[in-house]
Short mmCIF file of C-alpha atoms and ligand atoms in Angstrom, two decimals:
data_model
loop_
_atom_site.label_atom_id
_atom_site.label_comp_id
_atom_site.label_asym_id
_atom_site.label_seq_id
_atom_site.Cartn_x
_atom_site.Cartn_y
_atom_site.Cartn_z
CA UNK A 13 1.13 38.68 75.81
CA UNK A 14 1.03 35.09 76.88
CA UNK A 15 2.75 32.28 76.41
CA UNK A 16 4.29 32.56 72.57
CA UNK A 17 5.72 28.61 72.66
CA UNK A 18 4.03 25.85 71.14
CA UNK A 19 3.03 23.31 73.54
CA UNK A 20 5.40 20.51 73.13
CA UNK A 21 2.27 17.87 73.62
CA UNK A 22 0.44 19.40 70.77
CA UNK A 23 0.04 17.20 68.25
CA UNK A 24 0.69 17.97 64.19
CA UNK A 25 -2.38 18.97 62.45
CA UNK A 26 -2.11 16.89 59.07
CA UNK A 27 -5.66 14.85 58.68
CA UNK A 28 -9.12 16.12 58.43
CA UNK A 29 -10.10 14.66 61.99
CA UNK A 30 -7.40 16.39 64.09
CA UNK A 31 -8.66 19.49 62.20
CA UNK A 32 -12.00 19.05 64.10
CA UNK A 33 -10.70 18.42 67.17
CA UNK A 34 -8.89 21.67 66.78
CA UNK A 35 -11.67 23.43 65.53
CA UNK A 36 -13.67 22.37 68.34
CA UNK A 37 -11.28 23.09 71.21
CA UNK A 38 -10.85 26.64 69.61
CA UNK A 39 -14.60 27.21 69.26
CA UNK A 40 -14.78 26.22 72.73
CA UNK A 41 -11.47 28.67 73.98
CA UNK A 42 -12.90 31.54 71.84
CA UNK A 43 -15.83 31.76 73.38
CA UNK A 44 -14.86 32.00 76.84
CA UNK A 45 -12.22 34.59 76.08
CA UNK A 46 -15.13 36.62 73.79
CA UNK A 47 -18.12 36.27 75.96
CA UNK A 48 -20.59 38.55 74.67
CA UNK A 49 -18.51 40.81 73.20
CA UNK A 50 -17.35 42.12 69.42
CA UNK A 51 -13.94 41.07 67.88
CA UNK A 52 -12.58 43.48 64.87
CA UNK A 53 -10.55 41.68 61.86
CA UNK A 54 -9.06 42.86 58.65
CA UNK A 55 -10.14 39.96 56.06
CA UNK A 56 -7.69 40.18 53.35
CA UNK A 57 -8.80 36.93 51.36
CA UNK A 58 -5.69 35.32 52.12
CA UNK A 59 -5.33 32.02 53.91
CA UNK A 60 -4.48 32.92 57.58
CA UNK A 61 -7.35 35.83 57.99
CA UNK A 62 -9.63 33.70 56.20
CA UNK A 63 -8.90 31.15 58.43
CA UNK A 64 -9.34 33.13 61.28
CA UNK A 65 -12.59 34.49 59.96
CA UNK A 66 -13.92 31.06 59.58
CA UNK A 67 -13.32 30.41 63.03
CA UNK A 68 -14.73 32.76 64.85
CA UNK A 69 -17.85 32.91 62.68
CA UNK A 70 -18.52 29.44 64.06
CA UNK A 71 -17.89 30.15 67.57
CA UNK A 72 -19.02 34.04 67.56
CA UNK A 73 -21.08 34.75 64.39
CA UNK A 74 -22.13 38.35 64.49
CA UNK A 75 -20.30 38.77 67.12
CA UNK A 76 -17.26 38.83 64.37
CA UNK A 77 -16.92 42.02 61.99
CA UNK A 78 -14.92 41.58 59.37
CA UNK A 79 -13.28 44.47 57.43
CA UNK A 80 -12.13 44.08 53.89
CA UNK A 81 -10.09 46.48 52.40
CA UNK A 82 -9.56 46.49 48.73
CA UNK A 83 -6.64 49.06 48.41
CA UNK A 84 -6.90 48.73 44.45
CA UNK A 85 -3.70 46.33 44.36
CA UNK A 86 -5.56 42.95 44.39
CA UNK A 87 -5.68 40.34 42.27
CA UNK A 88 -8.92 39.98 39.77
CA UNK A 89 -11.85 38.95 41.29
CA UNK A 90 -10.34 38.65 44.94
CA UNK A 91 -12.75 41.03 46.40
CA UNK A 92 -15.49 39.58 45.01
CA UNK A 93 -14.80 35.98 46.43
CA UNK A 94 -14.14 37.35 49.57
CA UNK A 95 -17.69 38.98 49.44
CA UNK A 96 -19.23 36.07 48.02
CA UNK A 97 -17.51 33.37 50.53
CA UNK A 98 -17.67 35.63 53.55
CA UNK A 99 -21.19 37.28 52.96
CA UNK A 100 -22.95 35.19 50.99
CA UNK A 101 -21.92 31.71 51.82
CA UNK A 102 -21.27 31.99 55.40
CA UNK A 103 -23.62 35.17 56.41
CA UNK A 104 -20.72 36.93 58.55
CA UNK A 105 -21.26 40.61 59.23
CA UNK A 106 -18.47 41.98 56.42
CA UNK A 107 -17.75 45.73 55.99
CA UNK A 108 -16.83 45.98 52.22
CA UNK A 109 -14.58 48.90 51.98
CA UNK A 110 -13.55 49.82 48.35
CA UNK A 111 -10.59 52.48 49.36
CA UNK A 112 -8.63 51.95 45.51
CA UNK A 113 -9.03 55.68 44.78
CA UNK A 114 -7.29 56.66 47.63
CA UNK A 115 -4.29 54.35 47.91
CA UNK A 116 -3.84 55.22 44.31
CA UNK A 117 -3.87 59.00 44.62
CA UNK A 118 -1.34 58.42 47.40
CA UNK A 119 0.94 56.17 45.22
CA UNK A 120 0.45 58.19 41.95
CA UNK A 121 4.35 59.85 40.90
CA UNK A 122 5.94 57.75 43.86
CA UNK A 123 8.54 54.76 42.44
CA UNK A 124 10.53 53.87 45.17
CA UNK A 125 9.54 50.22 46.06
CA UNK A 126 10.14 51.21 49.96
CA UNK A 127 8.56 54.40 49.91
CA UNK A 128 5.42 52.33 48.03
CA UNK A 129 5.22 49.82 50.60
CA UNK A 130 5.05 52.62 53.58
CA UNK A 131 2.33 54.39 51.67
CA UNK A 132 0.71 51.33 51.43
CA UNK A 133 1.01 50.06 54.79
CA UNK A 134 0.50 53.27 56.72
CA UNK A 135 -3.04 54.06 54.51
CA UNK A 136 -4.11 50.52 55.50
CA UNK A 137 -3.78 51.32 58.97
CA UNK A 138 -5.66 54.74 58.41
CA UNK A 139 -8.70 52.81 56.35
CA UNK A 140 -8.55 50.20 59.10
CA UNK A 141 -8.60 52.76 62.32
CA UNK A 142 -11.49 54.93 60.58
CA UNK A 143 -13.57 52.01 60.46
CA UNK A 144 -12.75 50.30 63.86
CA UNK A 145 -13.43 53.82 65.34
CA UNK A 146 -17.25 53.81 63.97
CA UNK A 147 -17.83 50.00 65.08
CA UNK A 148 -18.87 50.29 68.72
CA UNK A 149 -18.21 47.73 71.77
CA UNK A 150 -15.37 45.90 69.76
CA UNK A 151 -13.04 44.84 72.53
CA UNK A 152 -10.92 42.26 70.69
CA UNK A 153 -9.09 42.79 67.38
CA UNK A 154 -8.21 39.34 65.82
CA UNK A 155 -5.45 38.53 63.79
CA UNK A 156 -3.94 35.79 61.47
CA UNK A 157 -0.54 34.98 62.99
CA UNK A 158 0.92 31.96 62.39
CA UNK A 159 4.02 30.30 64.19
CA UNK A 160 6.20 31.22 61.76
CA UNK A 161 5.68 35.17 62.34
CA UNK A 162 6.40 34.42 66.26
CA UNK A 163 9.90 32.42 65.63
CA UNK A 164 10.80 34.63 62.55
CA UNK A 165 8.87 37.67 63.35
CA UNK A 166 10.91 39.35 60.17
CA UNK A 167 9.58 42.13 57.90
CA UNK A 168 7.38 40.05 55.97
CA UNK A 169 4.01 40.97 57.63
CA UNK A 170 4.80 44.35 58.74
CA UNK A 171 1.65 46.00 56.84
CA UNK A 172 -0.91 43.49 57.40
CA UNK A 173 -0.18 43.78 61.06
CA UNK A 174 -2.70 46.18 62.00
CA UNK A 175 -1.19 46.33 65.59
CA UNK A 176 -0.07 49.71 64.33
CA UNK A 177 -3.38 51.25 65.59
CA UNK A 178 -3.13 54.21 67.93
CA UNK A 179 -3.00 54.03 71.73
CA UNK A 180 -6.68 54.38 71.94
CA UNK A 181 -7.66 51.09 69.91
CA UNK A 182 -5.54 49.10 71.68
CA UNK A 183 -7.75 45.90 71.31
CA UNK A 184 -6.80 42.44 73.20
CA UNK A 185 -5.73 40.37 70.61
CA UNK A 186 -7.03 37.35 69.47
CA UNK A 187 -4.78 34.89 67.82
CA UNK A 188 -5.98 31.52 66.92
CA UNK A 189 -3.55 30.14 64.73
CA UNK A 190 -0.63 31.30 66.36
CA UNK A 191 1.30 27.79 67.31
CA UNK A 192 0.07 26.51 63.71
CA UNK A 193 2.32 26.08 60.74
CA UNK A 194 1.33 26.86 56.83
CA UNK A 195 0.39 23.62 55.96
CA UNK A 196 -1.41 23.04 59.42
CA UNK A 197 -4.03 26.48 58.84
CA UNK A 198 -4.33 24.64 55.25
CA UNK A 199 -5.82 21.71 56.62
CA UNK A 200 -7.89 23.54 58.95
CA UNK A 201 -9.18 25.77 56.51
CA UNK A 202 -10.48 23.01 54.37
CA UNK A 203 -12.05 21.36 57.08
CA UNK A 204 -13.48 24.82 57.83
CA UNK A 205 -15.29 24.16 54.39
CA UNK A 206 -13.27 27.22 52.66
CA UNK A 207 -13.05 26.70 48.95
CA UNK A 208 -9.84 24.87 48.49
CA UNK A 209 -8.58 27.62 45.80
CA UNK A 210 -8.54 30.28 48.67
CA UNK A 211 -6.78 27.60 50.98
CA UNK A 212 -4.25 26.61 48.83
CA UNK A 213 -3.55 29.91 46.68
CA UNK A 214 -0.39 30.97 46.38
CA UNK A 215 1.56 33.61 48.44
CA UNK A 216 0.51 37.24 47.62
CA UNK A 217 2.68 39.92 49.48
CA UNK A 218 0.43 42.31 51.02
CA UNK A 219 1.32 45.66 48.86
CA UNK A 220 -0.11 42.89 45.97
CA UNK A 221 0.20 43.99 42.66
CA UNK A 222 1.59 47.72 43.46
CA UNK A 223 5.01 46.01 43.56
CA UNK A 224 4.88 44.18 40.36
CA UNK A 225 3.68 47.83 39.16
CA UNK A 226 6.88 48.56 38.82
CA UNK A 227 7.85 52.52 39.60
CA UNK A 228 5.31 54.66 39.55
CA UNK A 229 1.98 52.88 39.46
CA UNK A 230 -0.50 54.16 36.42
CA UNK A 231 -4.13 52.96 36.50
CA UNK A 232 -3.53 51.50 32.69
CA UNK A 233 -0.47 50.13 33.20
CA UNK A 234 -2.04 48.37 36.78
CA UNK A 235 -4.48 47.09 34.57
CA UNK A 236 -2.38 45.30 32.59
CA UNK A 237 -0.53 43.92 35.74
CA UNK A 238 -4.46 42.80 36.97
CA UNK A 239 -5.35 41.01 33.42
CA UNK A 240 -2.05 39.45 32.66
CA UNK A 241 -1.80 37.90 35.87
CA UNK A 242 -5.40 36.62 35.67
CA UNK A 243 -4.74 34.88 32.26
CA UNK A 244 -1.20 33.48 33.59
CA UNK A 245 -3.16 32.10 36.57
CA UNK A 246 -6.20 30.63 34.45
CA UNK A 247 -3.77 28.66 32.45
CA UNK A 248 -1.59 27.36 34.35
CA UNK A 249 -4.91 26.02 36.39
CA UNK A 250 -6.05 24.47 33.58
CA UNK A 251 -2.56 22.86 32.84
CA UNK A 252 -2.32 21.52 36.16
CA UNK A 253 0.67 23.80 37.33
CA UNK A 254 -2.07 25.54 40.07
CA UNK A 255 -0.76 24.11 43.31
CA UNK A 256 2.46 22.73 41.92
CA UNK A 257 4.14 25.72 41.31
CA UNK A 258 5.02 28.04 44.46
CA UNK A 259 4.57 31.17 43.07
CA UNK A 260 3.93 33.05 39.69
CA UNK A 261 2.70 36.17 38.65
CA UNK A 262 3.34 38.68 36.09
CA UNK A 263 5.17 42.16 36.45
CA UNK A 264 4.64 45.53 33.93
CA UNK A 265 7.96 47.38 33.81
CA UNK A 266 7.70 51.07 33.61
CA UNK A 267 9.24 51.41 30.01
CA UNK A 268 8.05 50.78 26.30
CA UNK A 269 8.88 48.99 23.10
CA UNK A 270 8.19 49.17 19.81
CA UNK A 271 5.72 46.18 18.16
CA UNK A 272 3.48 46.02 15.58
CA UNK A 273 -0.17 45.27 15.10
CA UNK A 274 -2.68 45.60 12.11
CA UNK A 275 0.46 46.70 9.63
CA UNK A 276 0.91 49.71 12.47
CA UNK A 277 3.48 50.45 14.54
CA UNK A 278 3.06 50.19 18.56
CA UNK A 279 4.94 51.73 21.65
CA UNK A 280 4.10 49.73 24.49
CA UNK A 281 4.62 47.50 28.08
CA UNK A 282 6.21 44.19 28.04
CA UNK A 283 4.60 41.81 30.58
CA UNK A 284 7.41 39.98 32.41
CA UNK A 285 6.63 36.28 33.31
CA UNK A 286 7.58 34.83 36.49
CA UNK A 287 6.93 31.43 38.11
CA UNK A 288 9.42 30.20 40.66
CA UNK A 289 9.58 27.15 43.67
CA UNK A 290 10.74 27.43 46.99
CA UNK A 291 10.80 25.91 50.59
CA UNK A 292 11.32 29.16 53.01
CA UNK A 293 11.17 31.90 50.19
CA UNK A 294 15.22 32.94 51.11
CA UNK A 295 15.98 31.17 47.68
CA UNK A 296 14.11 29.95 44.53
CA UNK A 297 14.60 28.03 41.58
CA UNK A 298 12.93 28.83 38.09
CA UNK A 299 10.07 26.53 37.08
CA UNK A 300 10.20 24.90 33.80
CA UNK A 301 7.42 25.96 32.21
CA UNK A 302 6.56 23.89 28.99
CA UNK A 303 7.09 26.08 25.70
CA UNK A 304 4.40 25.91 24.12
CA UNK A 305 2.74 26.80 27.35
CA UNK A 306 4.63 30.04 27.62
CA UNK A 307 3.50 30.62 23.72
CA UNK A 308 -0.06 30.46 24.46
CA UNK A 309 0.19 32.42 27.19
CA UNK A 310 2.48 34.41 25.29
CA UNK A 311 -0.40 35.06 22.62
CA UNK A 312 -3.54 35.37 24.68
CA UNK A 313 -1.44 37.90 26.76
CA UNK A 314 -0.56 40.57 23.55
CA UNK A 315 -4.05 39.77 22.63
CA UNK A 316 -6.13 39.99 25.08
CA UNK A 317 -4.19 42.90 27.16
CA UNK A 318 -4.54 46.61 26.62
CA UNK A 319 -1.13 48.33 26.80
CA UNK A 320 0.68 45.45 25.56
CA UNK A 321 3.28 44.17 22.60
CA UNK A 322 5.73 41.89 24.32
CA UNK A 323 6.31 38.99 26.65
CA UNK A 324 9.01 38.12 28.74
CA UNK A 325 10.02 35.13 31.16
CA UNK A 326 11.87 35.61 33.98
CA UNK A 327 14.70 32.91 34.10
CA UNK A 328 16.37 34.05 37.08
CA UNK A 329 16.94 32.28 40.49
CA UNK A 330 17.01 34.07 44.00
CA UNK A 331 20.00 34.72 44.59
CA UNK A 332 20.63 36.09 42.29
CA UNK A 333 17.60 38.72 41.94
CA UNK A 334 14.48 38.46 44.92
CA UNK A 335 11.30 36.77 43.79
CA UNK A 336 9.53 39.99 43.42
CA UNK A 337 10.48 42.69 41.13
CA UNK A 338 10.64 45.51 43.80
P1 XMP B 407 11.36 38.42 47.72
O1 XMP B 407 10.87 39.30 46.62
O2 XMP B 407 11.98 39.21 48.84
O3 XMP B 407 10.06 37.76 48.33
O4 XMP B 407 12.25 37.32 47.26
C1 XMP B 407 10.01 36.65 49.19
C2 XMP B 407 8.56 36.35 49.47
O5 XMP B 407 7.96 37.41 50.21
C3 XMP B 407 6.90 37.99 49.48
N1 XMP B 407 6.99 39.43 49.68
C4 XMP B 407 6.20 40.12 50.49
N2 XMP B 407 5.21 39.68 51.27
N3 XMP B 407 4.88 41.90 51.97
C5 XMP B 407 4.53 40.59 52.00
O6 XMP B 407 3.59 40.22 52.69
C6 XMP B 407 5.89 42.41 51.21
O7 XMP B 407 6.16 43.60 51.20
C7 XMP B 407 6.58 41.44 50.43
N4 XMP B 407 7.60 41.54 49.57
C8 XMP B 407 7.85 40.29 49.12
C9 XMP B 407 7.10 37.59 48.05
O8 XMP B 407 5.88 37.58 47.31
C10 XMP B 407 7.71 36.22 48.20
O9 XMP B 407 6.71 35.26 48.44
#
């Protein structure tokens, strides 16, 4: 690989005109090093492949084939804005690939949050390498580092990094963001015209929801993970915590209560709260959510989701428990 410092001359992306210049110099760099030929990426929706995909439709188009893999654990209506950004808006050549039933037939009886995340990781690879092998001519596989993976290269991104492919797809790589920071891709992305909730959303690990899932994951009780966190994400939008808050989601715990609804006894899932702030993600504060905030959400939560009698809120910092449940 070359050179993996940042130039010391290169000057910090922070306005909307140094984005350009960027974008233009990398248009310009990506089209020598493509020429005429195809470049494979695994779009996952979030901000560093989107980024990348962005790119290289404006200095590749067709040439770029995107392949999004909806392994069942993504958020609500992720898939969907990736088709409708990615396909619709910007006309890049996207392979849809809807591959839930089989992650989830892999995952069904297994709880242990490691074993999860290799299942997870290892049948991305396998979704990923069936489709690269029935593209033909790709000779570059493109990817969404970012700086931070080079200096830290830790654990985080282990299974979105589809360098895991056999021998035989050994692709050159192509790495356009690599000397950028978070906040740097941000800017780019907007001035890539990317809809500013997709370049500002929050982190999402890359087993997604399987990991709030916690245990063994259960279509139903997924569900509930998938509506609960929609609703907790809708309102703290419209309360103007979207953006403010680093990270919050909701998690289903693999165990029941009792409740009761219409003068009957239930026996089901809490829904466990969580919404924390952070500058490197090695520790975290609690937010302070407003009350009557967590109330609503509270209510339209045992309402509105199947499965469910009880809410919970997380008031834990990291240390002492992780931000993720698993
Ligand atoms: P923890 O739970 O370790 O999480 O405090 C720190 C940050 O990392 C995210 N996270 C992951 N990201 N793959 C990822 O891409 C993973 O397996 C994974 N596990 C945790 C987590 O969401 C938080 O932002």
């Amino acid at each position: 690989m070359s050179n993996n410092v940042r130039p010391a001359t290169m000057e910090r992306i922070t306005t909307p005109e140094l984005a350009h210049a960027f974008i233009d110099d990398q248009i310009a760099q990506l089209r020598a090093q493509i020429g005429d030929k195809k470049v494979l990426l695994a779009l996952s929706g979030g901000v560093d492949s989107s980024v990348v995909a962005a790119l290289l439709i404006k200095a590749v188009g067709k040439q770029l084939v995107c392949v999004h893999v909806n392994h069942g654990l993504l958020r609500k209506g992720e898939p969907e804005q990736v088709i409708e950004v990615f396909k619709n808006q910007m006309n890049a050549n996207l392979v849809y690939i809807d591959a839930t039933d089989r992650f989830l037939d892999k995952l069904a009886g297994v709880p242990e949050p490691e074993q999860k995340r290799k299942i997870i990781g290892a049948e991305f690879i396998r979704v990923f390498e069936e489709e690269a092998r029935k593209q033909e001519n790709i000779e570059f596989l493109a990817q969404g580092t970012i700086y931070p993976d080079i200096l830290e290269s830790g654990p985080v991104k282990s299974h979105h990094n589809v360098g895991g492919l056999p021998q035989d797809l050994k692709f050159e790589l192509v790495e356009p963001l690599k000397f950028l920071f978070k906040d740097e891709v941000r800017v780019v992305g907007e001035a890539l015209g990317l809809p500013k909730n997709m370049v500002y959303r929050q982190p999402f690990p890359g087993p997604g929801l399987g990991v709030r899932c916690v245990g063994a994951i259960t279509r139903d009780r997924l569900e509930a993970v998938r509506e609960s966190d929609a609703i907790l994400r809708e309102e703290f939008a419209k309360n103007g915590l979207e953006g403010k808050v680093w990270q919050y989601f909701t998690i289903v715990p693999d165990f029941k209560s009792t409740g009761v609804k219409d003068d009957k006894r239930t026996y089901e899932w809490p829904v466990v709260i969580r919404a924390v702030n952070t500058r490197d993600a090695m520790t975290a504060t609690v937010e302070n959510v407003p009350f009557e905030l967590l109330q609503h959400i509270t209510d339209r939560i045992t309402h509105e989701v199947a499965g469910v009698n009880r809410v919970l809120f997380d008031l834990t910092p990291k240390p002492s428990a992780t931000i993720e449940w698993e």
